[in-house]
Amino acid sequence: MTLLPEIAHSGERTMVSHADLHAFTARVFAGHGIPDRRAHLAADALCYGDLCGFDSHGLFNLARLYLPLLRCGRIDPAAQPRVLTDLGACAVVDARRALGLWAAAEAADSAADRAADHGIGMVSVRGGTHFGCAGFHAARAAARGMIGIVASNCGGQRIARPPLGALTMLGTNPLSVAAPALDDHPFVLDMSTTVVPTGKVRVAASSGERVPAGWLTDDTGAAVTDPAEFDRGTAHLRWLGGDPDTGSHKGFGLGLVVELLSALLPGAGLGPAPEALHGDGGPHGRDDDIGYFVLAIAPDLLRTEGEFAADARSLFGTLLDCPPAAAGDAVRYPGWHEAELAARRRRDGVPLRPRLHRELVELGLPETAGGAR
């Protein structure tokens, strides 16, 4: 196994340059049979999480999720996605258990290529695997001056209960919308339809941290702040909106929209399937046969070229000019802070939590590779 390069310690975190971390990640994927070009694309997708502050969807998942799936055959490193239906502007693709980190990115690029020809492009994918940050894939369209929309269900894995329900039926079902905004600061909304994704809970548990009240509840609806109770089955994720009285039907409804578009449309694995009725109330099933919904819209084919970009700069610039309610605050749009953080981490390095650093050591990083610079 190729080793990570020299690193420097900073407080309780370990700093690694993004370029070195990316190169290491690509070599790890290539070492597990992913073709080189796709291994680099997968590394782009995975390291995006650490760059933009989504620790739960970055290198935290390398040893915990992706490598075990590759080793046991639930991800096929040599998979070649197959186009099942192609109507020009839209297509249905079977990913055939390809690593979702690159397969979803290629689907996003295909959707954008179709939009460049038709004004709109849609790729509906079944047979997928976990694809990391939805925002990474949606932002590929924004980088081409387009609007990108990406959604994914969790295949046959069930994590969240319907409001007033006693059994888990749906996954966290992420949704992302991206578009050009201000220079080097695209609009990127990237959200789960539950209050948080499971990864945020597990990152907190691995670090011995508490989580805010409102993320998890027990069977009685009381708040739970010990994240370890989630994997013990004694705490459950909440939907966006919180309780039925405060709007949980909105998060639940968005979760169903994602299930409809990403899984029901291409014929991928469904959360609300008959086998869901045999659960014990906690998470069950496996995140196999995940479905993706990938849409790109090319505004310059629908309007006079350049008008959309100018209006977008005006829209998002006006938001930034909104006066804050309190001194020291600033109004920003989704994607702004992530772009700022990514620029800073590209310059200064990516901070790794102690446990993640130890996992990378287990992948081949020598204990003596650290040291202050």
Short mmCIF file of C-alpha atoms in Angstrom, two decimals:
data_model
loop_
_atom_site.label_atom_id
_atom_site.label_comp_id
_atom_site.label_asym_id
_atom_site.label_seq_id
_atom_site.Cartn_x
_atom_site.Cartn_y
_atom_site.Cartn_z
CA MET A 1 0.00 0.00 0.00
CA THR A 2 1.34 3.45 -0.90
CA LEU A 3 1.91 5.57 2.14
CA LEU A 4 0.56 8.99 2.99
CA PRO A 5 3.24 11.67 2.82
CA GLU A 6 4.66 13.59 5.74
CA ILE A 7 2.09 15.39 7.86
CA ALA A 8 2.11 18.02 10.60
CA HIS A 9 0.18 18.03 13.88
CA SER A 10 -2.01 21.01 14.79
CA GLY A 11 -3.70 20.82 18.21
CA GLU A 12 -5.87 17.71 18.42
CA ARG A 13 -6.06 17.40 14.62
CA THR A 14 -3.48 16.22 12.12
CA MET A 15 -2.99 18.44 9.07
CA VAL A 16 -2.50 16.82 5.66
CA SER A 17 -2.20 18.76 2.42
CA HIS A 18 -5.21 18.27 0.15
CA ALA A 19 -3.02 17.35 -2.82
CA ASP A 20 -1.23 14.64 -0.83
CA LEU A 21 -4.46 13.37 0.69
CA HIS A 22 -6.09 13.19 -2.75
CA ALA A 23 -3.15 11.34 -4.28
CA PHE A 24 -3.13 8.86 -1.40
CA THR A 25 -6.88 8.25 -1.68
CA ALA A 26 -6.65 7.67 -5.43
CA ARG A 27 -3.86 5.13 -4.88
CA VAL A 28 -5.93 3.33 -2.25
CA PHE A 29 -8.86 3.00 -4.63
CA ALA A 30 -6.59 1.93 -7.50
CA GLY A 31 -5.04 -0.65 -5.20
CA HIS A 32 -8.50 -2.14 -4.73
CA GLY A 33 -9.07 -2.55 -8.44
CA ILE A 34 -10.65 0.76 -9.47
CA PRO A 35 -9.29 1.87 -12.89
CA ASP A 36 -6.88 4.77 -12.51
CA ARG A 37 -8.98 7.56 -14.06
CA ARG A 38 -12.03 6.55 -12.07
CA ALA A 39 -9.94 6.12 -8.90
CA HIS A 40 -8.89 9.78 -9.25
CA LEU A 41 -12.51 10.84 -9.81
CA ALA A 42 -13.57 8.87 -6.73
CA ALA A 43 -10.81 10.59 -4.75
CA ASP A 44 -12.13 13.96 -5.97
CA ALA A 45 -15.56 13.06 -4.64
CA LEU A 46 -14.42 11.65 -1.30
CA CYS A 47 -11.90 14.41 -0.49
CA TYR A 48 -14.53 17.03 -1.37
CA GLY A 49 -16.24 16.13 1.91
CA ASP A 50 -13.14 16.93 3.95
CA LEU A 51 -12.39 20.07 1.94
CA CYS A 52 -15.87 21.52 2.42
CA GLY A 53 -16.38 20.54 6.07
CA PHE A 54 -18.62 17.51 5.52
CA ASP A 55 -16.44 15.24 7.67
CA SER A 56 -19.19 12.63 7.81
CA HIS A 57 -18.95 12.12 4.03
CA GLY A 58 -15.20 12.39 3.56
CA LEU A 59 -12.25 10.18 4.49
CA PHE A 60 -14.20 9.10 7.58
CA ASN A 61 -15.95 6.66 5.23
CA LEU A 62 -12.87 5.22 3.51
CA ALA A 63 -12.08 2.39 5.95
CA ARG A 64 -15.55 2.33 7.53
CA LEU A 65 -17.64 2.03 4.36
CA TYR A 66 -16.03 1.92 0.93
CA LEU A 67 -13.14 -0.49 1.46
CA PRO A 68 -15.29 -3.11 3.25
CA LEU A 69 -17.86 -2.89 0.43
CA LEU A 70 -15.11 -3.40 -2.14
CA ARG A 71 -13.61 -6.31 -0.25
CA CYS A 72 -16.90 -8.18 0.20
CA GLY A 73 -18.02 -7.66 -3.40
CA ARG A 74 -20.97 -5.36 -2.78
CA ILE A 75 -19.08 -2.81 -4.87
CA ASP A 76 -17.64 -4.17 -8.13
CA PRO A 77 -14.37 -2.32 -8.84
CA ALA A 78 -14.45 -3.31 -12.52
CA ALA A 79 -18.13 -2.48 -13.10
CA GLN A 80 -19.08 -0.83 -16.38
CA PRO A 81 -22.44 0.96 -16.12
CA ARG A 82 -24.87 0.00 -18.86
CA VAL A 83 -27.31 2.35 -20.59
CA LEU A 84 -30.73 0.67 -20.60
CA THR A 85 -32.73 3.43 -22.28
CA ASP A 86 -31.45 6.46 -24.19
CA LEU A 87 -33.83 9.08 -25.53
CA GLY A 88 -31.24 11.78 -26.09
CA ALA A 89 -32.27 14.27 -23.43
CA CYS A 90 -32.75 11.49 -20.86
CA ALA A 91 -31.47 8.02 -20.11
CA VAL A 92 -31.80 5.15 -17.66
CA VAL A 93 -28.54 3.56 -16.55
CA ASP A 94 -27.74 0.42 -14.55
CA ALA A 95 -24.61 1.22 -12.51
CA ARG A 96 -24.07 -2.52 -11.89
CA ARG A 97 -22.66 -1.99 -8.38
CA ALA A 98 -19.98 0.48 -9.50
CA LEU A 99 -18.37 2.68 -6.84
CA GLY A 100 -20.90 5.47 -6.50
CA LEU A 101 -18.23 8.12 -5.93
CA TRP A 102 -17.28 8.00 -9.61
CA ALA A 103 -20.45 6.51 -11.10
CA ALA A 104 -22.65 9.37 -9.88
CA ALA A 105 -20.08 11.91 -11.10
CA GLU A 106 -20.10 10.32 -14.56
CA ALA A 107 -23.92 10.37 -14.51
CA ALA A 108 -23.80 14.08 -13.63
CA ASP A 109 -21.40 14.74 -16.52
CA SER A 110 -23.64 12.78 -18.89
CA ALA A 111 -26.67 14.80 -17.78
CA ALA A 112 -24.76 18.04 -18.41
CA ASP A 113 -23.64 16.82 -21.85
CA ARG A 114 -27.27 16.08 -22.71
CA ALA A 115 -28.35 19.48 -21.43
CA ALA A 116 -25.74 21.13 -23.65
CA ASP A 117 -27.54 19.56 -26.64
CA HIS A 118 -31.17 19.74 -25.51
CA GLY A 119 -31.36 22.45 -22.84
CA ILE A 120 -32.12 19.78 -20.24
CA GLY A 121 -30.54 16.42 -19.47
CA MET A 122 -31.62 13.72 -17.05
CA VAL A 123 -29.91 10.46 -16.09
CA SER A 124 -31.84 8.01 -13.91
CA VAL A 125 -29.63 5.38 -12.28
CA ARG A 126 -30.32 2.08 -10.59
CA GLY A 127 -27.91 -0.49 -9.20
CA GLY A 128 -25.85 2.23 -7.51
CA THR A 129 -23.79 2.31 -4.34
CA HIS A 130 -23.07 5.09 -1.81
CA PHE A 131 -21.94 8.20 -3.68
CA GLY A 132 -20.62 10.50 -0.95
CA CYS A 133 -21.66 14.16 -0.99
CA ALA A 134 -24.60 14.86 -3.28
CA GLY A 135 -23.33 18.42 -3.58
CA PHE A 136 -20.11 17.29 -5.25
CA HIS A 137 -22.08 15.77 -8.11
CA ALA A 138 -24.60 18.61 -8.45
CA ALA A 139 -21.80 21.19 -8.47
CA ARG A 140 -20.33 19.62 -11.61
CA ALA A 141 -23.22 21.15 -13.56
CA ALA A 142 -22.77 24.52 -11.85
CA ALA A 143 -19.12 24.54 -12.94
CA ARG A 144 -20.41 24.39 -16.53
CA GLY A 145 -22.81 27.29 -16.05
CA MET A 146 -25.80 25.01 -15.51
CA ILE A 147 -28.26 24.15 -12.76
CA GLY A 148 -27.67 20.69 -11.30
CA ILE A 149 -30.08 18.64 -9.21
CA VAL A 150 -29.01 15.35 -7.63
CA ALA A 151 -30.94 13.07 -5.30
CA SER A 152 -30.34 9.57 -3.97
CA ASN A 153 -32.25 7.11 -1.88
CA CYS A 154 -30.56 4.52 0.32
CA GLY A 155 -31.56 1.44 -1.64
CA GLY A 156 -33.01 -1.21 0.64
CA GLN A 157 -31.65 0.40 3.81
CA ARG A 158 -34.24 1.86 6.18
CA ILE A 159 -33.10 4.39 8.77
CA ALA A 160 -35.97 6.75 9.60
CA ARG A 161 -39.55 6.13 10.73
CA PRO A 162 -42.50 7.91 9.11
CA PRO A 163 -44.11 10.48 11.43
CA LEU A 164 -46.26 8.54 13.93
CA GLY A 165 -44.81 5.26 12.59
CA ALA A 166 -43.25 2.45 14.62
CA LEU A 167 -40.99 0.98 11.90
CA THR A 168 -38.17 2.50 9.84
CA MET A 169 -39.19 2.87 6.19
CA LEU A 170 -36.87 5.37 4.47
CA GLY A 171 -33.24 6.35 4.28
CA THR A 172 -31.84 9.80 4.91
CA ASN A 173 -32.45 10.44 1.16
CA PRO A 174 -30.11 13.35 0.34
CA LEU A 175 -30.96 16.11 -2.12
CA SER A 176 -28.69 18.72 -3.69
CA VAL A 177 -29.29 21.69 -5.99
CA ALA A 178 -26.36 23.67 -7.39
CA ALA A 179 -26.05 26.66 -9.70
CA PRO A 180 -23.58 29.38 -10.67
CA ALA A 181 -23.65 32.32 -8.27
CA LEU A 182 -20.73 34.62 -7.47
CA ASP A 183 -17.23 33.91 -8.76
CA ASP A 184 -15.71 30.79 -7.18
CA HIS A 185 -18.71 30.61 -4.81
CA PRO A 186 -21.45 28.53 -6.45
CA PHE A 187 -24.81 28.03 -4.82
CA VAL A 188 -24.75 24.46 -3.48
CA LEU A 189 -27.59 23.23 -1.30
CA ASP A 190 -26.67 19.75 0.00
CA MET A 191 -29.02 18.28 2.59
CA SER A 192 -30.44 15.11 3.99
CA THR A 193 -34.20 15.04 4.43
CA THR A 194 -33.69 13.91 8.02
CA VAL A 195 -32.34 16.53 10.44
CA VAL A 196 -28.83 15.17 9.84
CA PRO A 197 -27.35 12.18 7.99
CA THR A 198 -26.28 9.16 10.00
CA GLY A 199 -22.63 9.99 9.32
CA LYS A 200 -22.78 13.12 11.47
CA VAL A 201 -24.09 11.03 14.34
CA ARG A 202 -21.33 8.45 13.88
CA VAL A 203 -18.58 11.07 13.62
CA ALA A 204 -19.73 12.47 16.97
CA ALA A 205 -19.89 8.98 18.49
CA SER A 206 -16.38 8.11 17.25
CA SER A 207 -15.04 11.30 18.85
CA GLY A 208 -16.89 10.88 22.15
CA GLU A 209 -18.94 14.04 21.58
CA ARG A 210 -22.58 14.78 22.39
CA VAL A 211 -25.01 15.80 19.68
CA PRO A 212 -27.50 18.69 19.88
CA ALA A 213 -30.98 18.03 21.20
CA GLY A 214 -33.22 17.70 18.18
CA TRP A 215 -31.13 15.27 16.16
CA LEU A 216 -32.24 12.09 17.91
CA THR A 217 -35.19 10.94 20.01
CA ASP A 218 -36.04 7.77 21.92
CA ASP A 219 -39.25 5.76 21.51
CA THR A 220 -41.13 8.21 23.72
CA GLY A 221 -40.06 11.24 21.67
CA ALA A 222 -37.63 12.51 24.32
CA ALA A 223 -34.42 14.10 23.07
CA VAL A 224 -31.28 11.94 23.03
CA THR A 225 -27.82 13.58 22.97
CA ASP A 226 -25.62 10.46 23.25
CA PRO A 227 -24.89 9.58 19.60
CA ALA A 228 -23.86 6.01 20.49
CA GLU A 229 -27.51 5.27 21.25
CA PHE A 230 -28.30 5.45 17.53
CA ASP A 231 -26.27 2.35 16.66
CA ARG A 232 -27.49 0.67 19.85
CA GLY A 233 -31.01 1.03 18.44
CA THR A 234 -32.31 3.13 21.34
CA ALA A 235 -32.39 6.46 19.46
CA HIS A 236 -33.89 7.42 16.11
CA LEU A 237 -33.22 10.15 13.55
CA ARG A 238 -35.77 12.93 13.27
CA TRP A 239 -37.09 14.38 10.03
CA LEU A 240 -36.55 17.99 9.05
CA GLY A 241 -39.32 19.89 10.78
CA GLY A 242 -39.00 17.98 14.04
CA ASP A 243 -42.32 16.76 15.39
CA PRO A 244 -45.66 16.35 13.58
CA ASP A 245 -46.79 19.60 15.21
CA THR A 246 -43.79 21.55 13.94
CA GLY A 247 -43.61 20.23 10.37
CA SER A 248 -41.99 16.78 10.25
CA HIS A 249 -44.30 16.01 7.32
CA LYS A 250 -42.15 18.41 5.28
CA GLY A 251 -38.92 16.47 5.76
CA PHE A 252 -40.77 13.18 5.41
CA GLY A 253 -42.48 14.44 2.25
CA LEU A 254 -39.14 15.52 0.77
CA GLY A 255 -37.76 12.09 1.61
CA LEU A 256 -40.60 10.52 -0.36
CA VAL A 257 -39.96 12.91 -3.27
CA VAL A 258 -36.37 11.67 -3.36
CA GLU A 259 -37.56 8.05 -3.19
CA LEU A 260 -39.96 8.68 -6.08
CA LEU A 261 -37.45 10.42 -8.36
CA SER A 262 -34.28 8.49 -7.54
CA ALA A 263 -35.53 4.94 -6.98
CA LEU A 264 -39.09 4.41 -8.17
CA LEU A 265 -38.33 6.02 -11.54
CA PRO A 266 -35.34 3.83 -12.58
CA GLY A 267 -36.49 0.70 -10.72
CA ALA A 268 -33.89 0.74 -7.94
CA GLY A 269 -34.29 -0.76 -4.47
CA LEU A 270 -37.03 0.84 -2.41
CA GLY A 271 -37.13 1.70 1.27
CA PRO A 272 -40.94 1.34 1.65
CA ALA A 273 -41.10 -2.24 0.34
CA PRO A 274 -43.04 -5.16 1.92
CA GLU A 275 -39.94 -6.38 3.74
CA ALA A 276 -39.84 -3.05 5.60
CA LEU A 277 -42.86 -4.24 7.56
CA HIS A 278 -40.75 -6.96 9.17
CA GLY A 279 -38.37 -4.55 10.92
CA ASP A 280 -38.00 -4.24 14.68
CA GLY A 281 -38.31 -0.45 14.73
CA GLY A 282 -34.61 0.23 14.28
CA PRO A 283 -32.48 0.61 11.17
CA HIS A 284 -32.43 -2.49 8.99
CA GLY A 285 -31.84 -3.62 5.42
CA ARG A 286 -28.76 -2.87 3.30
CA ASP A 287 -27.89 0.09 1.10
CA ASP A 288 -27.66 -2.03 -2.05
CA ASP A 289 -29.29 -1.13 -5.39
CA ILE A 290 -29.33 2.59 -4.63
CA GLY A 291 -31.07 4.90 -7.10
CA TYR A 292 -29.84 8.30 -8.29
CA PHE A 293 -31.74 11.14 -9.93
CA VAL A 294 -29.42 13.45 -11.86
CA LEU A 295 -30.75 16.50 -13.73
CA ALA A 296 -28.94 19.32 -15.51
CA ILE A 297 -30.48 22.44 -17.02
CA ALA A 298 -28.60 24.69 -19.46
CA PRO A 299 -29.96 28.23 -19.01
CA ASP A 300 -28.00 29.65 -21.94
CA LEU A 301 -29.97 27.44 -24.33
CA LEU A 302 -33.26 28.64 -22.86
CA ARG A 303 -32.44 32.37 -22.56
CA THR A 304 -30.13 34.85 -24.25
CA GLU A 305 -26.60 33.71 -23.51
CA GLY A 306 -25.15 35.39 -20.44
CA GLU A 307 -28.43 36.69 -19.01
CA PHE A 308 -28.82 33.89 -16.50
CA ALA A 309 -25.29 34.31 -15.14
CA ALA A 310 -25.78 38.06 -14.78
CA ASP A 311 -29.11 37.61 -13.01
CA ALA A 312 -27.58 34.95 -10.76
CA ARG A 313 -24.80 37.34 -9.73
CA SER A 314 -27.43 39.95 -8.95
CA LEU A 315 -29.61 37.51 -6.97
CA PHE A 316 -26.83 36.08 -4.82
CA GLY A 317 -24.99 39.39 -4.54
CA THR A 318 -28.16 41.02 -3.21
CA LEU A 319 -28.42 38.30 -0.56
CA LEU A 320 -24.87 39.03 0.57
CA ASP A 321 -25.74 42.73 0.82
CA CYS A 322 -28.61 42.03 3.23
CA PRO A 323 -27.75 43.70 6.55
CA PRO A 324 -27.31 41.24 9.43
CA ALA A 325 -29.66 41.22 12.40
CA ALA A 326 -26.73 41.36 14.83
CA ALA A 327 -23.31 42.96 14.69
CA GLY A 328 -20.60 40.55 13.64
CA ASP A 329 -22.94 38.30 11.66
CA ALA A 330 -23.19 38.11 7.88
CA VAL A 331 -25.83 36.81 5.50
CA ARG A 332 -24.55 34.05 3.24
CA TYR A 333 -26.13 31.52 0.90
CA PRO A 334 -25.67 27.71 0.83
CA GLY A 335 -22.29 26.91 -0.66
CA TRP A 336 -20.57 30.18 0.31
CA HIS A 337 -19.03 28.96 3.56
CA GLU A 338 -18.08 25.66 1.95
CA ALA A 339 -16.25 27.46 -0.87
CA GLU A 340 -14.38 29.63 1.65
CA LEU A 341 -13.44 26.60 3.76
CA ALA A 342 -12.31 24.61 0.71
CA ALA A 343 -10.04 27.46 -0.40
CA ARG A 344 -8.54 27.69 3.08
CA ARG A 345 -7.98 23.94 3.35
CA ARG A 346 -6.42 23.75 -0.10
CA ARG A 347 -3.96 26.37 1.13
CA ASP A 348 -3.37 25.25 4.74
CA GLY A 349 -4.20 21.54 4.73
CA VAL A 350 -7.07 19.32 5.81
CA PRO A 351 -7.44 18.65 9.57
CA LEU A 352 -8.00 14.99 10.45
CA ARG A 353 -9.57 13.84 13.70
CA PRO A 354 -7.38 11.54 15.84
CA ARG A 355 -9.42 8.42 15.16
CA LEU A 356 -9.41 9.01 11.41
CA HIS A 357 -5.66 9.54 11.51
CA ARG A 358 -5.28 6.18 13.29
CA GLU A 359 -7.40 4.50 10.59
CA LEU A 360 -5.12 5.91 7.91
CA VAL A 361 -2.15 4.60 9.86
CA GLU A 362 -3.77 1.17 9.68
CA LEU A 363 -3.95 1.60 5.90
CA GLY A 364 -0.15 2.04 5.80
CA LEU A 365 0.82 5.40 7.25
CA PRO A 366 3.86 4.91 9.56
CA GLU A 367 3.43 6.09 13.13
CA THR A 368 6.60 8.16 12.71
CA ALA A 369 5.36 10.04 9.62
CA GLY A 370 4.09 12.98 11.69
CA GLY A 371 5.96 15.79 13.31
CA ALA A 372 5.79 19.55 13.44
CA ARG A 373 6.82 21.54 10.40
#
